[in-house]
CSV table of C-alpha atoms and ligand atoms in Angstrom, one decimal:
chain,number,residue,atom,x,y,z
X,1,MET,CA,0.0,0.1,-0.1
X,2,ARG,CA,1.0,3.6,-0.4
X,3,ILE,CA,-0.7,7.2,-0.4
X,4,GLU,CA,-0.1,9.7,-2.7
X,5,THR,CA,-0.6,13.1,-0.7
X,6,ASP,CA,-0.1,15.8,-3.7
X,7,PRO,CA,-3.6,17.8,-3.9
X,8,LYS,CA,-6.1,16.6,-6.2
X,9,LEU,CA,-8.7,18.6,-7.1
X,10,GLY,CA,-12.4,18.3,-8.2
X,11,TYR,CA,-14.4,21.2,-9.8
X,12,GLU,CA,-15.9,22.2,-6.7
X,13,ASP,CA,-12.3,23.0,-5.4
X,14,VAL,CA,-11.5,25.9,-8.0
X,15,LEU,CA,-12.5,28.9,-9.5
X,16,ILE,CA,-10.4,30.4,-12.4
X,17,ARG,CA,-9.3,34.0,-11.6
X,18,PRO,CA,-10.2,36.9,-14.0
X,19,LYS,CA,-7.5,38.4,-16.2
X,20,ARG,CA,-7.4,41.6,-18.4
X,21,SER,CA,-8.6,41.0,-21.7
X,22,THR,CA,-9.1,43.2,-24.7
X,23,LEU,CA,-11.9,40.8,-25.5
X,24,GLY,CA,-15.3,43.0,-26.4
X,25,SER,CA,-18.2,40.9,-26.5
X,26,ARG,CA,-19.2,37.3,-25.8
X,27,LYS,CA,-20.7,37.2,-29.4
X,28,LYS,CA,-17.2,36.9,-30.8
X,29,VAL,CA,-15.9,33.9,-28.7
X,30,ASP,CA,-15.8,31.1,-31.0
X,31,LEU,CA,-17.0,28.0,-29.2
X,32,THR,CA,-16.6,25.6,-32.0
X,33,ARG,CA,-13.1,23.2,-32.2
X,34,LYS,CA,-11.5,21.5,-35.4
X,35,PHE,CA,-9.7,18.4,-34.4
X,36,SER,CA,-8.4,15.6,-36.8
X,37,PHE,CA,-7.6,12.2,-34.9
X,38,ARG,CA,-4.8,10.5,-34.4
X,39,ASN,CA,-5.5,6.6,-35.1
X,40,TYR,CA,-8.6,7.7,-37.5
X,41,LEU,CA,-7.6,7.6,-41.2
X,42,SER,CA,-4.2,7.9,-42.3
X,43,ASN,CA,-4.5,11.8,-43.1
X,44,THR,CA,-4.5,15.1,-41.5
X,45,ASP,CA,-7.8,16.6,-42.7
X,46,ILE,CA,-10.2,18.3,-40.2
X,47,HIS,CA,-12.2,15.0,-38.8
X,48,TYR,CA,-14.1,17.2,-36.8
X,49,ASP,CA,-15.6,20.7,-36.4
X,50,GLY,CA,-18.3,21.6,-33.9
X,51,ILE,CA,-18.7,22.7,-30.4
X,52,PRO,CA,-17.1,20.2,-28.5
X,53,ILE,CA,-20.3,19.0,-25.5
X,54,MET,CA,-21.5,15.6,-25.6
X,55,ALA,CA,-25.1,14.1,-23.9
X,56,ALA,CA,-24.1,11.3,-22.2
X,57,ASN,CA,-25.1,7.7,-23.7
X,58,MET,CA,-27.5,7.4,-20.4
X,59,ASP,CA,-30.9,6.3,-20.8
X,60,GLY,CA,-32.9,9.9,-21.1
X,61,VAL,CA,-30.4,12.0,-22.5
X,62,GLY,CA,-28.4,9.7,-25.1
X,63,THR,CA,-31.4,9.5,-27.5
X,64,ILE,CA,-31.9,9.6,-31.0
X,65,SER,CA,-34.6,13.1,-30.3
X,66,MET,CA,-31.5,14.4,-28.6
X,67,ALA,CA,-29.2,13.8,-31.3
X,68,GLN,CA,-31.5,15.7,-33.6
X,69,SER,CA,-31.9,18.4,-31.5
X,70,LEU,CA,-28.1,19.0,-30.6
X,71,SER,CA,-26.6,18.0,-33.9
X,72,SER,CA,-28.7,21.3,-35.0
X,73,GLN,CA,-27.1,23.2,-32.2
X,74,GLN,CA,-23.5,21.8,-33.5
X,75,LEU,CA,-23.5,19.8,-30.6
X,76,PHE,CA,-22.7,16.0,-30.2
X,77,THR,CA,-24.4,13.0,-28.9
X,78,CYS,CA,-23.0,9.8,-27.9
X,79,LEU,CA,-26.5,7.2,-28.3
X,80,ILE,CA,-27.5,4.8,-25.4
X,81,LYS,CA,-26.4,1.2,-26.0
X,82,SER,CA,-29.9,-0.5,-26.3
X,83,TYR,CA,-31.4,0.8,-30.1
X,84,ASP,CA,-30.9,-2.2,-31.8
X,85,SER,CA,-29.4,-2.7,-35.0
X,86,ALA,CA,-32.2,-1.8,-37.2
X,87,GLU,CA,-33.4,1.5,-35.6
X,88,LEU,CA,-29.7,2.1,-35.7
X,89,THR,CA,-29.6,1.7,-39.4
X,90,ASP,CA,-32.3,3.7,-40.4
X,91,VAL,CA,-31.5,6.7,-38.2
X,92,PHE,CA,-27.7,6.7,-39.6
X,93,THR,CA,-29.3,6.2,-43.2
X,94,THR,CA,-31.8,8.7,-43.0
X,95,ASN,CA,-30.4,11.3,-41.1
X,96,SER,CA,-26.9,12.3,-42.8
X,97,ASN,CA,-26.5,15.2,-40.6
X,98,LEU,CA,-26.3,12.9,-37.7
X,99,LYS,CA,-22.8,11.6,-39.3
X,100,GLU,CA,-20.4,14.2,-37.7
X,101,SER,CA,-22.3,15.1,-34.3
X,102,THR,CA,-23.2,11.5,-33.2
X,103,ALA,CA,-21.7,7.8,-31.9
X,104,MET,CA,-23.2,4.8,-31.7
X,105,SER,CA,-22.2,3.0,-28.4
X,106,ILE,CA,-21.3,-0.4,-27.2
X,107,GLY,CA,-19.8,-2.1,-24.4
X,108,ILE,CA,-17.2,-5.4,-25.1
X,109,THR,CA,-19.6,-7.8,-25.1
X,110,SER,CA,-19.6,-10.0,-28.9
X,111,PRO,CA,-23.4,-9.5,-29.7
X,112,GLU,CA,-22.7,-5.8,-29.3
X,113,LEU,CA,-19.3,-5.7,-31.7
X,114,GLU,CA,-21.4,-8.1,-34.2
X,115,LYS,CA,-24.3,-5.1,-33.6
X,116,PHE,CA,-21.8,-3.1,-34.6
X,117,ALA,CA,-20.3,-5.0,-37.5
X,118,SER,CA,-24.2,-5.3,-39.1
X,119,VAL,CA,-24.6,-1.0,-39.0
X,120,LYS,CA,-21.5,-0.6,-40.0
X,121,LYS,CA,-21.7,-3.2,-43.1
X,122,GLU,CA,-25.6,-1.3,-44.2
X,123,VAL,CA,-24.4,2.3,-43.4
X,124,GLY,CA,-21.0,2.4,-44.4
X,125,THR,CA,-18.9,5.6,-43.5
X,126,ASP,CA,-21.9,7.4,-42.6
X,127,LEU,CA,-21.3,5.8,-38.9
X,128,LYS,CA,-18.2,7.7,-38.2
X,129,TYR,CA,-18.2,7.4,-34.3
X,130,ILE,CA,-18.4,4.7,-32.2
X,131,CYS,CA,-18.0,5.0,-28.7
X,132,VAL,CA,-17.2,1.5,-26.2
X,133,ASP,CA,-17.3,2.3,-22.5
X,134,VAL,CA,-17.3,-0.1,-19.9
X,135,ALA,CA,-17.4,0.9,-16.4
X,136,ASN,CA,-13.7,0.3,-15.4
X,137,GLY,CA,-11.5,0.8,-18.8
X,138,TYR,CA,-8.1,-0.6,-17.1
X,139,SER,CA,-8.8,-4.5,-18.1
X,140,GLU,CA,-6.8,-5.9,-20.4
X,141,ARG,CA,-9.8,-7.5,-22.2
X,142,PHE,CA,-11.0,-4.0,-22.9
X,143,VAL,CA,-7.9,-2.6,-24.4
X,144,ASP,CA,-7.8,-6.1,-26.5
X,145,PHE,CA,-11.0,-4.9,-27.6
X,146,ILE,CA,-10.2,-1.5,-28.6
X,147,SER,CA,-6.6,-2.8,-30.3
X,148,ALA,CA,-9.0,-5.4,-32.2
X,149,LEU,CA,-11.8,-3.2,-33.4
X,150,ARG,CA,-8.8,-0.5,-34.6
X,151,ASP,CA,-7.5,-3.6,-37.1
X,152,ASP,CA,-10.8,-4.1,-38.2
X,153,TYR,CA,-12.2,-0.7,-39.0
X,154,ALA,CA,-9.8,2.1,-39.9
X,155,ASP,CA,-12.6,4.9,-40.3
X,156,VAL,CA,-14.2,4.8,-37.4
X,157,VAL,CA,-13.4,7.5,-34.2
X,158,ILE,CA,-13.2,5.5,-31.7
X,159,ILE,CA,-14.2,6.7,-28.1
X,160,ALA,CA,-13.0,4.6,-25.1
X,161,GLY,CA,-13.2,4.6,-21.5
X,162,ASN,CA,-13.4,5.2,-18.6
X,163,VAL,CA,-10.6,5.8,-17.2
X,164,VAL,CA,-9.1,8.4,-14.8
X,165,THR,CA,-4.8,8.3,-15.3
X,166,ALA,CA,-2.3,9.0,-17.7
X,167,ASP,CA,-0.9,6.1,-18.0
X,168,GLN,CA,-4.3,4.1,-19.5
X,169,THR,CA,-4.7,7.4,-21.3
X,170,GLN,CA,-1.7,6.4,-23.2
X,171,GLU,CA,-2.2,2.4,-23.4
X,172,LEU,CA,-5.5,3.7,-24.5
X,173,LEU,CA,-5.0,5.9,-27.3
X,174,LEU,CA,-1.5,3.4,-28.5
X,175,ASN,CA,-4.0,0.5,-28.8
X,176,GLY,CA,-5.9,2.5,-31.9
X,177,ALA,CA,-8.1,4.7,-29.6
X,178,ASP,CA,-8.9,8.3,-30.8
X,179,ILE,CA,-10.4,10.0,-27.9
X,180,ILE,CA,-10.5,9.1,-24.1
X,181,LYS,CA,-13.5,9.2,-21.6
X,182,VAL,CA,-12.1,10.2,-18.3
X,183,GLY,CA,-14.2,10.3,-15.4
X,184,ILE,CA,-14.5,7.4,-13.0
X,185,GLY,CA,-17.1,8.0,-10.1
X,186,PRO,CA,-17.9,11.9,-10.0
X,187,GLY,CA,-21.1,11.6,-12.3
X,188,SER,CA,-24.9,13.0,-10.5
X,189,VAL,CA,-26.4,9.1,-10.4
X,190,CYS,CA,-23.1,7.2,-10.0
X,191,THR,CA,-22.8,5.7,-6.6
X,192,THR,CA,-19.0,3.8,-7.6
X,193,ARG,CA,-17.4,5.9,-5.0
X,194,ILE,CA,-19.8,5.0,-2.0
X,195,LYS,CA,-19.9,1.4,-3.0
X,196,THR,CA,-16.3,0.9,-3.5
X,197,GLY,CA,-13.9,3.5,-2.5
X,198,VAL,CA,-12.5,4.1,-6.0
X,199,GLY,CA,-12.4,7.2,-7.7
X,200,TYR,CA,-10.1,9.9,-8.8
X,201,PRO,CA,-11.4,13.6,-8.2
X,202,GLN,CA,-12.2,15.0,-12.0
X,203,LEU,CA,-10.7,17.9,-12.3
X,204,SER,CA,-7.2,16.4,-12.1
X,205,ALA,CA,-8.0,13.7,-13.6
X,206,VAL,CA,-8.7,15.8,-16.6
X,207,ILE,CA,-5.4,17.9,-16.2
X,208,GLU,CA,-3.8,14.9,-16.1
X,209,CYS,CA,-5.3,12.7,-18.9
X,210,SER,CA,-5.6,15.8,-21.4
X,211,ASP,CA,-1.9,16.5,-20.7
X,212,ALA,CA,-0.9,12.7,-21.6
X,213,ALA,CA,-3.3,12.3,-24.4
X,214,HIS,CA,-2.3,16.1,-26.2
X,215,GLY,CA,1.3,14.5,-25.8
X,216,LEU,CA,0.3,11.5,-28.3
X,217,ASN,CA,-2.4,14.1,-30.5
X,218,GLY,CA,-5.0,12.0,-28.7
X,219,HIS,CA,-8.2,13.6,-27.4
X,220,ILE,CA,-10.3,13.6,-24.3
X,221,ILE,CA,-13.8,13.9,-22.9
X,222,ALA,CA,-14.4,15.2,-19.3
X,223,ASP,CA,-17.0,12.8,-18.7
X,224,GLY,CA,-19.8,13.4,-15.3
X,225,GLY,CA,-19.8,15.8,-12.6
X,226,CYS,CA,-20.6,18.8,-14.8
X,227,VAL,CA,-23.3,20.1,-12.1
X,228,PHE,CA,-23.4,24.1,-13.1
X,229,PRO,CA,-22.2,25.1,-16.5
X,230,GLY,CA,-19.0,26.7,-14.5
X,231,ASP,CA,-18.1,23.3,-14.0
X,232,VAL,CA,-18.1,22.7,-18.0
X,233,VAL,CA,-15.9,25.4,-18.2
X,234,LYS,CA,-13.5,24.3,-15.5
X,235,ALA,CA,-13.3,21.1,-17.3
X,236,PHE,CA,-12.7,23.0,-21.0
X,237,ALA,CA,-10.3,24.7,-18.9
X,238,GLY,CA,-8.3,22.2,-17.3
X,239,GLY,CA,-7.5,21.0,-20.9
X,240,ALA,CA,-10.8,18.8,-21.7
X,241,ASP,CA,-11.2,19.2,-25.9
X,242,PHE,CA,-14.9,17.4,-25.2
X,243,VAL,CA,-17.2,17.4,-22.3
X,244,MET,CA,-19.8,14.8,-21.6
X,245,ILE,CA,-22.6,15.9,-19.7
X,246,GLY,CA,-25.6,13.6,-18.4
X,247,GLY,CA,-27.5,15.3,-15.4
X,248,MET,CA,-27.3,18.7,-16.9
X,249,ARG,CA,-29.0,17.5,-19.8
X,250,ALA,CA,-32.0,14.9,-17.9
X,251,GLY,CA,-35.4,16.3,-17.8
X,252,HIS,CA,-36.0,17.6,-20.8
X,253,ASN,CA,-38.4,16.3,-23.7
X,254,GLU,CA,-36.0,14.7,-25.8
X,255,GLY,CA,-34.9,12.4,-23.5
X,256,GLY,CA,-38.5,10.8,-24.1
X,257,GLY,CA,-39.0,9.9,-19.9
X,258,ASP,CA,-42.3,10.0,-18.5
X,259,VAL,CA,-43.2,13.1,-16.8
X,260,VAL,CA,-45.2,12.4,-13.6
X,261,THR,CA,-46.6,15.4,-11.2
X,262,LYS,CA,-46.5,15.3,-7.9
X,263,TYR,CA,-48.3,17.7,-5.3
X,264,HIS,CA,-46.4,19.3,-3.1
X,265,ASN,CA,-46.8,22.9,-0.5
X,266,ASP,CA,-43.9,25.2,-1.0
X,267,GLY,CA,-45.3,27.2,2.8
X,268,GLU,CA,-48.0,29.0,1.1
X,269,TYR,CA,-51.3,28.5,2.6
X,270,ILE,CA,-54.8,29.6,1.4
X,271,LEU,CA,-57.1,31.5,3.5
X,272,ASP,CA,-60.7,29.9,3.7
X,273,LYS,CA,-62.6,33.2,4.7
X,274,ASP,CA,-65.8,31.2,5.9
X,275,THR,CA,-64.0,29.3,8.5
X,276,ASN,CA,-61.1,32.1,9.4
X,277,SER,CA,-58.7,29.2,8.4
X,278,TYR,CA,-55.4,28.2,6.6
X,279,THR,CA,-55.2,25.3,4.4
X,280,PRO,CA,-51.6,24.5,2.4
X,281,ALA,CA,-51.8,25.3,-1.2
X,282,ILE,CA,-51.3,22.2,-3.2
X,283,LYS,CA,-49.4,23.1,-6.2
X,284,PRO,CA,-48.5,20.4,-9.3
X,285,LYS,CA,-44.6,20.1,-10.1
X,286,SER,CA,-43.5,17.8,-12.7
X,287,PHE,CA,-40.4,15.4,-13.0
X,288,VAL,CA,-39.4,13.0,-14.8
X,289,GLU,CA,-37.3,9.8,-14.0
X,290,PHE,CA,-33.4,9.4,-14.3
X,291,TYR,CA,-31.0,6.6,-13.6
X,292,GLY,CA,-27.7,5.8,-13.7
X,293,MET,CA,-26.4,3.0,-16.2
X,294,SER,CA,-25.3,0.8,-13.8
X,295,SER,CA,-28.2,1.4,-11.5
X,296,LYS,CA,-31.0,-1.2,-10.2
X,297,THR,CA,-33.2,0.4,-12.3
X,298,ALA,CA,-31.1,0.0,-15.3
X,299,ASN,CA,-29.9,-3.5,-14.4
X,300,GLU,CA,-33.8,-4.1,-14.6
X,301,LYS,CA,-34.5,-2.2,-17.9
X,302,HIS,CA,-32.3,-3.6,-19.9
X,303,PHE,CA,-30.4,-6.8,-18.5
X,304,GLY,CA,-33.5,-8.8,-16.4
X,305,GLY,CA,-32.1,-7.7,-13.1
X,306,LEU,CA,-29.4,-7.1,-11.1
X,307,LYS,CA,-26.5,-10.0,-11.0
X,308,ASP,CA,-26.3,-11.4,-7.8
X,309,TYR,CA,-22.4,-11.1,-7.7
X,310,ARG,CA,-22.9,-7.5,-8.4
X,311,SER,CA,-23.7,-4.6,-6.5
X,312,SER,CA,-26.0,-1.4,-8.4
X,313,GLU,CA,-23.4,1.5,-8.6
X,314,GLY,CA,-26.1,4.0,-9.5
X,315,ARG,CA,-28.9,6.0,-8.7
X,316,THR,CA,-32.3,6.4,-9.3
X,317,ALA,CA,-33.6,9.8,-8.7
X,318,LEU,CA,-36.4,12.2,-9.8
X,319,VAL,CA,-35.2,15.4,-11.8
X,320,PRO,CA,-37.4,18.7,-12.8
X,321,TYR,CA,-38.8,18.3,-15.9
X,322,ARG,CA,-37.3,21.1,-18.0
X,323,GLY,CA,-39.1,21.0,-21.6
X,324,GLU,CA,-36.8,21.6,-24.7
X,325,VAL,CA,-33.2,21.0,-24.5
X,326,GLU,CA,-32.3,24.1,-26.6
X,327,GLU,CA,-32.8,26.5,-23.4
X,328,THR,CA,-30.7,24.4,-21.6
X,329,VAL,CA,-27.7,24.1,-23.6
X,330,GLN,CA,-28.1,28.3,-24.7
X,331,ASP,CA,-27.3,28.6,-20.7
X,332,ILE,CA,-24.3,26.2,-20.9
X,333,LEU,CA,-23.0,28.0,-23.7
X,334,GLY,CA,-23.4,31.3,-22.7
X,335,GLY,CA,-21.8,30.8,-19.5
X,336,ILE,CA,-18.4,29.4,-21.3
X,337,ARG,CA,-18.6,32.4,-23.9
X,338,SER,CA,-19.2,34.7,-20.6
X,339,ALA,CA,-16.0,32.6,-18.8
X,340,CYS,CA,-13.7,33.4,-22.4
X,341,THR,CA,-14.3,37.0,-21.9
X,342,TYR,CA,-13.2,37.2,-18.6
X,343,VAL,CA,-9.8,35.2,-19.1
X,344,GLY,CA,-9.5,37.1,-22.9
X,345,ALA,CA,-9.8,33.8,-24.5
X,346,ARG,CA,-11.4,35.1,-28.0
X,347,LYS,CA,-11.2,31.0,-28.7
X,348,LEU,CA,-12.5,27.9,-27.0
X,349,LYS,CA,-9.3,26.5,-27.7
X,350,GLN,CA,-7.4,29.1,-26.3
X,351,LEU,CA,-9.4,28.8,-23.2
X,352,SER,CA,-7.0,26.5,-21.3
X,353,LYS,CA,-3.7,28.3,-21.8
X,354,CYS,CA,-5.5,31.6,-20.9
X,355,THR,CA,-6.7,30.0,-17.2
X,356,THR,CA,-4.9,30.2,-14.2
X,357,PHE,CA,-7.1,28.6,-11.2
X,358,VAL,CA,-7.6,29.8,-7.4
X,359,THR,CA,-8.1,26.8,-5.0
X,360,THR,CA,-11.2,27.9,-2.8
X,361,ALA,CA,-13.0,26.4,0.3
X,362,ARG,CA,-16.4,28.6,-1.0
X,363,GLN,CA,-17.6,28.7,-4.6
X,364,TYR,CA,-20.2,30.7,-4.4
X,365,ASN,CA,-22.7,32.4,-1.8
X,366,THR,CA,-25.0,30.3,-0.6
X,367,ARG,CA,-27.4,32.8,1.0
X,368,TYR,CA,-30.8,32.9,-0.9
X,369,GLU,CA,-30.7,29.8,-2.8
X,370,GLU,CA,-33.3,28.2,-0.9
X,371,SER,CA,-35.4,31.3,-1.5
X,372,THR,CA,-34.6,31.5,-5.0
X,373,ILE,CA,-37.8,32.1,-7.5
X,374,GLY,CA,-36.3,32.8,-10.8
X,375,ASP,CA,-33.2,34.0,-12.8
P,401,5GP,P1,-23.2,13.7,-15.2
P,401,5GP,O1,-22.9,14.7,-15.8
P,401,5GP,O2,-24.7,13.2,-14.7
P,401,5GP,O3,-22.8,14.4,-13.4
P,401,5GP,O4,-22.3,11.9,-15.2
P,401,5GP,C1,-22.8,11.5,-16.5
P,401,5GP,C2,-22.0,10.2,-16.7
P,401,5GP,O5,-21.8,9.6,-14.9
P,401,5GP,C3,-21.7,9.3,-18.0
P,401,5GP,O6,-21.5,9.9,-19.0
P,401,5GP,C4,-21.4,8.2,-17.2
P,401,5GP,O7,-19.8,8.3,-17.5
P,401,5GP,C5,-21.4,8.3,-15.5
P,401,5GP,N1,-22.6,7.2,-15.0
P,401,5GP,C6,-23.6,6.8,-15.8
P,401,5GP,N2,-24.6,6.0,-14.9
P,401,5GP,C7,-23.7,5.5,-14.2
P,401,5GP,C8,-24.0,4.8,-13.4
P,401,5GP,O8,-25.2,3.8,-12.6
P,401,5GP,N3,-22.5,4.1,-12.1
P,401,5GP,C9,-21.6,5.0,-12.8
P,401,5GP,N4,-20.2,5.0,-11.7
P,401,5GP,N5,-21.4,6.1,-13.7
P,401,5GP,C10,-22.1,6.5,-14.1
């Protein structure tokens, strides 16, 4: 056993120091990035051009409807694993705009590989991105799977994860992956850290893995743990090429979950003039169920229940229903634009170079948080 004592940081441990800047308006900030990927085809063309924020491949988030909406806003979606090959073939052949902004997702079982092979055969180059993710990206079997996938398919951008350390980021890049998904345990509906004690503070994971990846012309996704738009900013500022979001995208129409109404009293009472008594005002509030993909709920939905040798590593939560996703996207993008003007970054690409983090014990003032009634 050993103990590492140098500090490791989460998004909640830092703020970004403002700097003098000549940047006049938020409107002028360019949030798009262009990337070419290290193992995808053997040329140096631009392979990706868009706003590098991804919807997570989670139920209620990584849906086809979400992909269609986000694609029109230049954002990316990793589709959930449960779509069958007919649905995927249909979506990629009839929506060629999704080619540049949408990944099919699989795990590392034989049926999943066969599903990918059959969709790829039907769709050809219109299926460009494959996201291969497992809870633990450290197994030899996972690395071998990525390596074999690369040998068989030169013309797919391989997203692989999840890991949190520089060594395994490099291992996966050297074995054929293009983009490494970084994050173990930071997610909003994840209980891995509670159940297993395993994890790594997310900002440090992003800083260390991006540094390792960029040395090999690889890219990383900061996956999970963003609670506020400011956290998405911190992820980019820490060196992330892409940021993946689950919980911040949950509760929208595009996620397709059932909207449930709960009735509650928020402290308001109604006066009954006849009896001169007060009764609690009961108001409806709408929610959508959102759960981790390793939760008991997800295991019951997709795998016929939790296997007896596993514990659930996810929560099931009710999140407020929030209508269309477009407004949420604008809120996140507005936050990033504003951050760029604070540090003098004309382009998202420059944000990391322009950033000095300061560590802090207190993120923001919570005095009126409970009594907030609007923006
Ligand atoms: P969020 O943006 O909600 O904080 O995090 C989303 C990420 O959490 C996903 O992209 C995925 O990596 C991770 N995740 C999703 N479901 C689960 C789960 O059930 N358990 C764990 N450990 N992680 C999960």
